[in-house]
């Protein structure tokens, strides 16, 4: 049975991000997968890297108890799904803090080649899917704003730390999208959850 871990971040329960999270969850349950949701807002997660966290980073041991609990959940997952909105072309602070405190040396990755490379410490994790919402057109986000999520999160973080099978799908121009378009996005999210 596949274990799907969803990490979501949006302050409004009526958001399209919330609908996407529910669709991924339903797809997972309907496929017979185990599913768990980390709602960073509901957990009142502290995204700030404090001095103790930075010392822990140097010592390769997480100091944040909440982050430690998240790390254990990520370690046991087969499929990780990150769902969040794009604000000012980047992820919200809570999602960035999750990355800072969970993508942690000695916990979820380690250094290789004299510190120049990285390898994943997540042998169970088979795939990672990023789902985002934004009101920027896709071509504008890619060619004017530099495709920040692709560069910084997909390539610069997840693949860099050694994860395989990382995919990102973006729901662009959500505010003005048709119901038909939204249903297509939700159907795709459902298929993400049903992944075996």
mmCIF file of C-alpha atoms in Angstrom:
data_model
loop_
_atom_site.group_PDB
_atom_site.id
_atom_site.type_symbol
_atom_site.label_atom_id
_atom_site.label_comp_id
_atom_site.label_asym_id
_atom_site.label_seq_id
_atom_site.Cartn_x
_atom_site.Cartn_y
_atom_site.Cartn_z
ATOM 1 C CA UNK A 1 0.000 0.000 0.000
ATOM 2 C CA UNK A 2 1.357 3.404 -1.014
ATOM 3 C CA UNK A 3 1.750 5.994 1.757
ATOM 4 C CA UNK A 4 0.923 9.473 0.448
ATOM 5 C CA UNK A 5 1.930 12.500 2.504
ATOM 6 C CA UNK A 6 0.356 15.825 1.542
ATOM 7 C CA UNK A 7 1.872 19.072 2.825
ATOM 8 C CA UNK A 8 -0.331 22.091 2.259
ATOM 9 C CA UNK A 9 -0.166 25.761 3.114
ATOM 10 C CA UNK A 10 -3.039 28.218 2.651
ATOM 11 C CA UNK A 11 -4.779 30.360 5.286
ATOM 12 C CA UNK A 12 -8.246 30.028 3.709
ATOM 13 C CA UNK A 13 -10.137 26.727 3.823
ATOM 14 C CA UNK A 14 -12.257 27.803 0.847
ATOM 15 C CA UNK A 15 -9.224 28.257 -1.405
ATOM 16 C CA UNK A 16 -8.607 26.326 -4.598
ATOM 17 C CA UNK A 17 -5.463 24.956 -2.918
ATOM 18 C CA UNK A 18 -7.738 23.393 -0.312
ATOM 19 C CA UNK A 19 -9.907 21.872 -3.060
ATOM 20 C CA UNK A 20 -6.786 20.445 -4.719
ATOM 21 C CA UNK A 21 -5.671 18.947 -1.414
ATOM 22 C CA UNK A 22 -9.061 17.290 -0.961
ATOM 23 C CA UNK A 23 -8.937 15.937 -4.512
ATOM 24 C CA UNK A 24 -5.471 14.433 -4.003
ATOM 25 C CA UNK A 25 -6.658 12.925 -0.703
ATOM 26 C CA UNK A 26 -9.756 11.408 -2.318
ATOM 27 C CA UNK A 27 -7.703 9.961 -5.152
ATOM 28 C CA UNK A 28 -5.354 8.349 -2.643
ATOM 29 C CA UNK A 29 -8.156 6.891 -0.519
ATOM 30 C CA UNK A 30 -10.088 5.614 -3.544
ATOM 31 C CA UNK A 31 -6.928 3.853 -4.761
ATOM 32 C CA UNK A 32 -6.500 2.148 -1.407
ATOM 33 C CA UNK A 33 -3.496 4.255 -0.439
ATOM 34 C CA UNK A 34 -2.782 5.513 3.063
ATOM 35 C CA UNK A 35 -2.918 9.302 3.171
ATOM 36 C CA UNK A 36 -1.860 11.862 5.749
ATOM 37 C CA UNK A 37 -2.123 15.642 5.519
ATOM 38 C CA UNK A 38 0.208 18.166 7.127
ATOM 39 C CA UNK A 39 -1.593 21.519 7.178
ATOM 40 C CA UNK A 40 1.090 24.024 8.125
ATOM 41 C CA UNK A 41 -1.454 26.750 8.871
ATOM 42 C CA UNK A 42 -3.572 24.529 11.113
ATOM 43 C CA UNK A 43 -0.404 23.331 12.875
ATOM 44 C CA UNK A 44 0.705 26.946 13.510
ATOM 45 C CA UNK A 45 4.093 25.936 12.142
ATOM 46 C CA UNK A 46 6.942 28.352 12.889
ATOM 47 C CA UNK A 47 8.817 28.766 9.592
ATOM 48 C CA UNK A 48 11.644 30.894 11.009
ATOM 49 C CA UNK A 49 15.149 29.468 11.138
ATOM 50 C CA UNK A 50 16.247 30.533 14.613
ATOM 51 C CA UNK A 51 19.835 30.438 15.870
ATOM 52 C CA UNK A 52 19.279 26.994 17.430
ATOM 53 C CA UNK A 53 18.047 25.694 14.044
ATOM 54 C CA UNK A 54 21.152 27.004 12.297
ATOM 55 C CA UNK A 55 23.411 25.391 14.898
ATOM 56 C CA UNK A 56 21.437 22.180 14.373
ATOM 57 C CA UNK A 57 21.977 22.516 10.616
ATOM 58 C CA UNK A 58 25.739 22.645 11.201
ATOM 59 C CA UNK A 59 25.563 19.647 13.560
ATOM 60 C CA UNK A 60 23.265 17.744 11.159
ATOM 61 C CA UNK A 61 20.542 17.332 13.768
ATOM 62 C CA UNK A 62 17.172 19.090 13.687
ATOM 63 C CA UNK A 63 16.342 21.116 16.810
ATOM 64 C CA UNK A 64 12.702 21.991 16.056
ATOM 65 C CA UNK A 65 10.368 19.371 17.587
ATOM 66 C CA UNK A 66 7.607 20.074 15.072
ATOM 67 C CA UNK A 67 10.056 19.800 12.179
ATOM 68 C CA UNK A 68 11.363 16.532 13.646
ATOM 69 C CA UNK A 69 7.832 15.122 13.585
ATOM 70 C CA UNK A 70 7.444 16.247 9.955
ATOM 71 C CA UNK A 71 10.782 14.647 9.066
ATOM 72 C CA UNK A 72 9.570 11.300 10.428
ATOM 73 C CA UNK A 73 6.404 11.550 8.345
ATOM 74 C CA UNK A 74 8.441 12.330 5.202
ATOM 75 C CA UNK A 75 10.774 9.409 5.938
ATOM 76 C CA UNK A 76 7.875 6.953 5.979
ATOM 77 C CA UNK A 77 6.140 8.325 2.851
ATOM 78 C CA UNK A 78 6.220 6.728 -0.594
ATOM 79 C CA UNK A 79 4.749 9.765 -2.332
ATOM 80 C CA UNK A 80 5.146 13.374 -1.167
ATOM 81 C CA UNK A 81 2.747 16.042 -2.450
ATOM 82 C CA UNK A 82 3.350 19.752 -1.796
ATOM 83 C CA UNK A 83 0.367 22.058 -2.443
ATOM 84 C CA UNK A 84 0.626 25.826 -2.110
ATOM 85 C CA UNK A 85 -0.171 29.147 -3.806
ATOM 86 C CA UNK A 86 2.386 31.289 -5.611
ATOM 87 C CA UNK A 87 2.518 34.733 -4.001
ATOM 88 C CA UNK A 88 4.764 37.371 -5.580
ATOM 89 C CA UNK A 89 6.168 34.601 -7.806
ATOM 90 C CA UNK A 90 7.365 32.512 -4.821
ATOM 91 C CA UNK A 91 6.033 30.122 -2.189
ATOM 92 C CA UNK A 92 4.490 31.358 1.076
ATOM 93 C CA UNK A 93 6.772 31.726 4.095
ATOM 94 C CA UNK A 94 5.374 28.642 5.845
ATOM 95 C CA UNK A 95 6.162 26.388 2.876
ATOM 96 C CA UNK A 96 9.650 27.892 2.560
ATOM 97 C CA UNK A 97 10.148 27.289 6.278
ATOM 98 C CA UNK A 98 9.020 23.677 5.855
ATOM 99 C CA UNK A 99 11.686 23.227 3.171
ATOM 100 C CA UNK A 100 14.323 24.956 5.332
ATOM 101 C CA UNK A 101 13.584 22.843 8.402
ATOM 102 C CA UNK A 102 12.784 19.471 6.791
ATOM 103 C CA UNK A 103 15.312 19.365 3.936
ATOM 104 C CA UNK A 104 17.970 19.053 6.604
ATOM 105 C CA UNK A 105 21.455 17.482 6.539
ATOM 106 C CA UNK A 106 21.723 14.268 8.499
ATOM 107 C CA UNK A 107 17.928 13.983 8.546
ATOM 108 C CA UNK A 108 16.620 13.861 4.956
ATOM 109 C CA UNK A 109 19.851 14.231 2.954
ATOM 110 C CA UNK A 110 23.582 13.972 3.399
ATOM 111 C CA UNK A 111 26.593 15.502 1.676
ATOM 112 C CA UNK A 112 28.895 13.560 -0.640
ATOM 113 C CA UNK A 113 32.134 14.252 -2.516
ATOM 114 C CA UNK A 114 33.669 16.467 0.125
ATOM 115 C CA UNK A 115 30.501 18.483 0.562
ATOM 116 C CA UNK A 116 30.051 19.242 -3.139
ATOM 117 C CA UNK A 117 27.214 16.781 -3.773
ATOM 118 C CA UNK A 118 24.165 15.466 -1.959
ATOM 119 C CA UNK A 119 22.377 12.163 -1.559
ATOM 120 C CA UNK A 120 18.864 11.500 -0.304
ATOM 121 C CA UNK A 121 18.298 9.822 3.051
ATOM 122 C CA UNK A 122 14.723 9.001 2.052
ATOM 123 C CA UNK A 123 14.882 5.492 0.539
ATOM 124 C CA UNK A 124 11.112 4.980 0.833
ATOM 125 C CA UNK A 125 10.227 8.131 -1.105
ATOM 126 C CA UNK A 126 9.530 7.084 -4.690
ATOM 127 C CA UNK A 127 8.067 10.315 -6.065
ATOM 128 C CA UNK A 128 7.344 13.949 -5.242
ATOM 129 C CA UNK A 129 4.655 16.105 -6.819
ATOM 130 C CA UNK A 130 4.362 19.873 -6.453
ATOM 131 C CA UNK A 131 0.968 21.459 -7.159
ATOM 132 C CA UNK A 132 0.707 25.248 -7.220
ATOM 133 C CA UNK A 133 -1.895 27.900 -7.922
ATOM 134 C CA UNK A 134 -1.245 31.384 -9.249
ATOM 135 C CA UNK A 135 -2.826 34.220 -11.175
ATOM 136 C CA UNK A 136 0.167 34.799 -13.445
ATOM 137 C CA UNK A 137 0.046 33.478 -17.030
ATOM 138 C CA UNK A 138 2.332 30.485 -17.590
ATOM 139 C CA UNK A 139 4.441 32.139 -20.294
ATOM 140 C CA UNK A 140 4.916 35.275 -18.184
ATOM 141 C CA UNK A 141 5.920 33.222 -15.147
ATOM 142 C CA UNK A 142 8.425 31.256 -17.195
ATOM 143 C CA UNK A 143 10.006 33.889 -19.382
ATOM 144 C CA UNK A 144 9.698 37.101 -17.361
ATOM 145 C CA UNK A 145 9.856 35.856 -13.765
ATOM 146 C CA UNK A 146 12.322 33.045 -14.446
ATOM 147 C CA UNK A 147 10.192 30.005 -13.559
ATOM 148 C CA UNK A 148 11.235 30.425 -9.930
ATOM 149 C CA UNK A 149 9.629 27.252 -8.565
ATOM 150 C CA UNK A 150 11.266 25.098 -11.256
ATOM 151 C CA UNK A 151 14.666 26.640 -10.633
ATOM 152 C CA UNK A 152 14.644 26.973 -6.847
ATOM 153 C CA UNK A 153 12.417 24.143 -5.593
ATOM 154 C CA UNK A 154 12.385 21.415 -8.266
ATOM 155 C CA UNK A 155 16.003 21.631 -9.430
ATOM 156 C CA UNK A 156 17.681 23.706 -6.726
ATOM 157 C CA UNK A 157 16.283 21.793 -3.753
ATOM 158 C CA UNK A 158 14.503 18.486 -4.366
ATOM 159 C CA UNK A 159 16.555 17.123 -7.265
ATOM 160 C CA UNK A 160 19.718 18.636 -5.809
ATOM 161 C CA UNK A 161 19.206 16.663 -2.581
ATOM 162 C CA UNK A 162 18.945 13.470 -4.641
ATOM 163 C CA UNK A 163 15.206 12.915 -5.026
ATOM 164 C CA UNK A 164 14.004 11.093 -8.134
ATOM 165 C CA UNK A 165 10.722 11.459 -10.045
ATOM 166 C CA UNK A 166 9.951 15.059 -9.067
ATOM 167 C CA UNK A 167 7.056 16.628 -10.987
ATOM 168 C CA UNK A 168 5.398 20.034 -10.837
ATOM 169 C CA UNK A 169 2.064 21.067 -12.243
ATOM 170 C CA UNK A 170 0.810 24.596 -11.972
ATOM 171 C CA UNK A 171 -2.738 25.907 -12.108
ATOM 172 C CA UNK A 172 -2.281 29.315 -13.744
ATOM 173 C CA UNK A 173 -4.743 32.194 -13.951
ATOM 174 C CA UNK A 174 -6.952 30.541 -11.330
ATOM 175 C CA UNK A 175 -8.987 33.631 -10.465
ATOM 176 C CA UNK A 176 -10.391 33.984 -13.975
ATOM 177 C CA UNK A 177 -10.518 30.279 -14.847
ATOM 178 C CA UNK A 178 -13.687 28.532 -15.969
ATOM 179 C CA UNK A 179 -15.390 25.813 -13.962
ATOM 180 C CA UNK A 180 -14.450 23.344 -16.720
ATOM 181 C CA UNK A 181 -10.791 24.280 -16.347
ATOM 182 C CA UNK A 182 -10.929 23.928 -12.566
ATOM 183 C CA UNK A 183 -12.572 20.524 -12.831
ATOM 184 C CA UNK A 184 -9.767 19.407 -15.143
ATOM 185 C CA UNK A 185 -7.175 20.531 -12.580
ATOM 186 C CA UNK A 186 -9.040 18.737 -9.788
ATOM 187 C CA UNK A 187 -9.207 15.571 -11.891
ATOM 188 C CA UNK A 188 -5.468 15.754 -12.426
ATOM 189 C CA UNK A 189 -4.936 16.222 -8.684
ATOM 190 C CA UNK A 190 -7.096 13.168 -8.090
ATOM 191 C CA UNK A 191 -4.835 11.145 -10.399
ATOM 192 C CA UNK A 192 -1.795 12.375 -8.453
ATOM 193 C CA UNK A 193 -3.335 10.931 -5.284
ATOM 194 C CA UNK A 194 -4.137 7.595 -6.916
ATOM 195 C CA UNK A 195 -0.503 6.991 -7.866
ATOM 196 C CA UNK A 196 0.674 3.558 -6.742
#
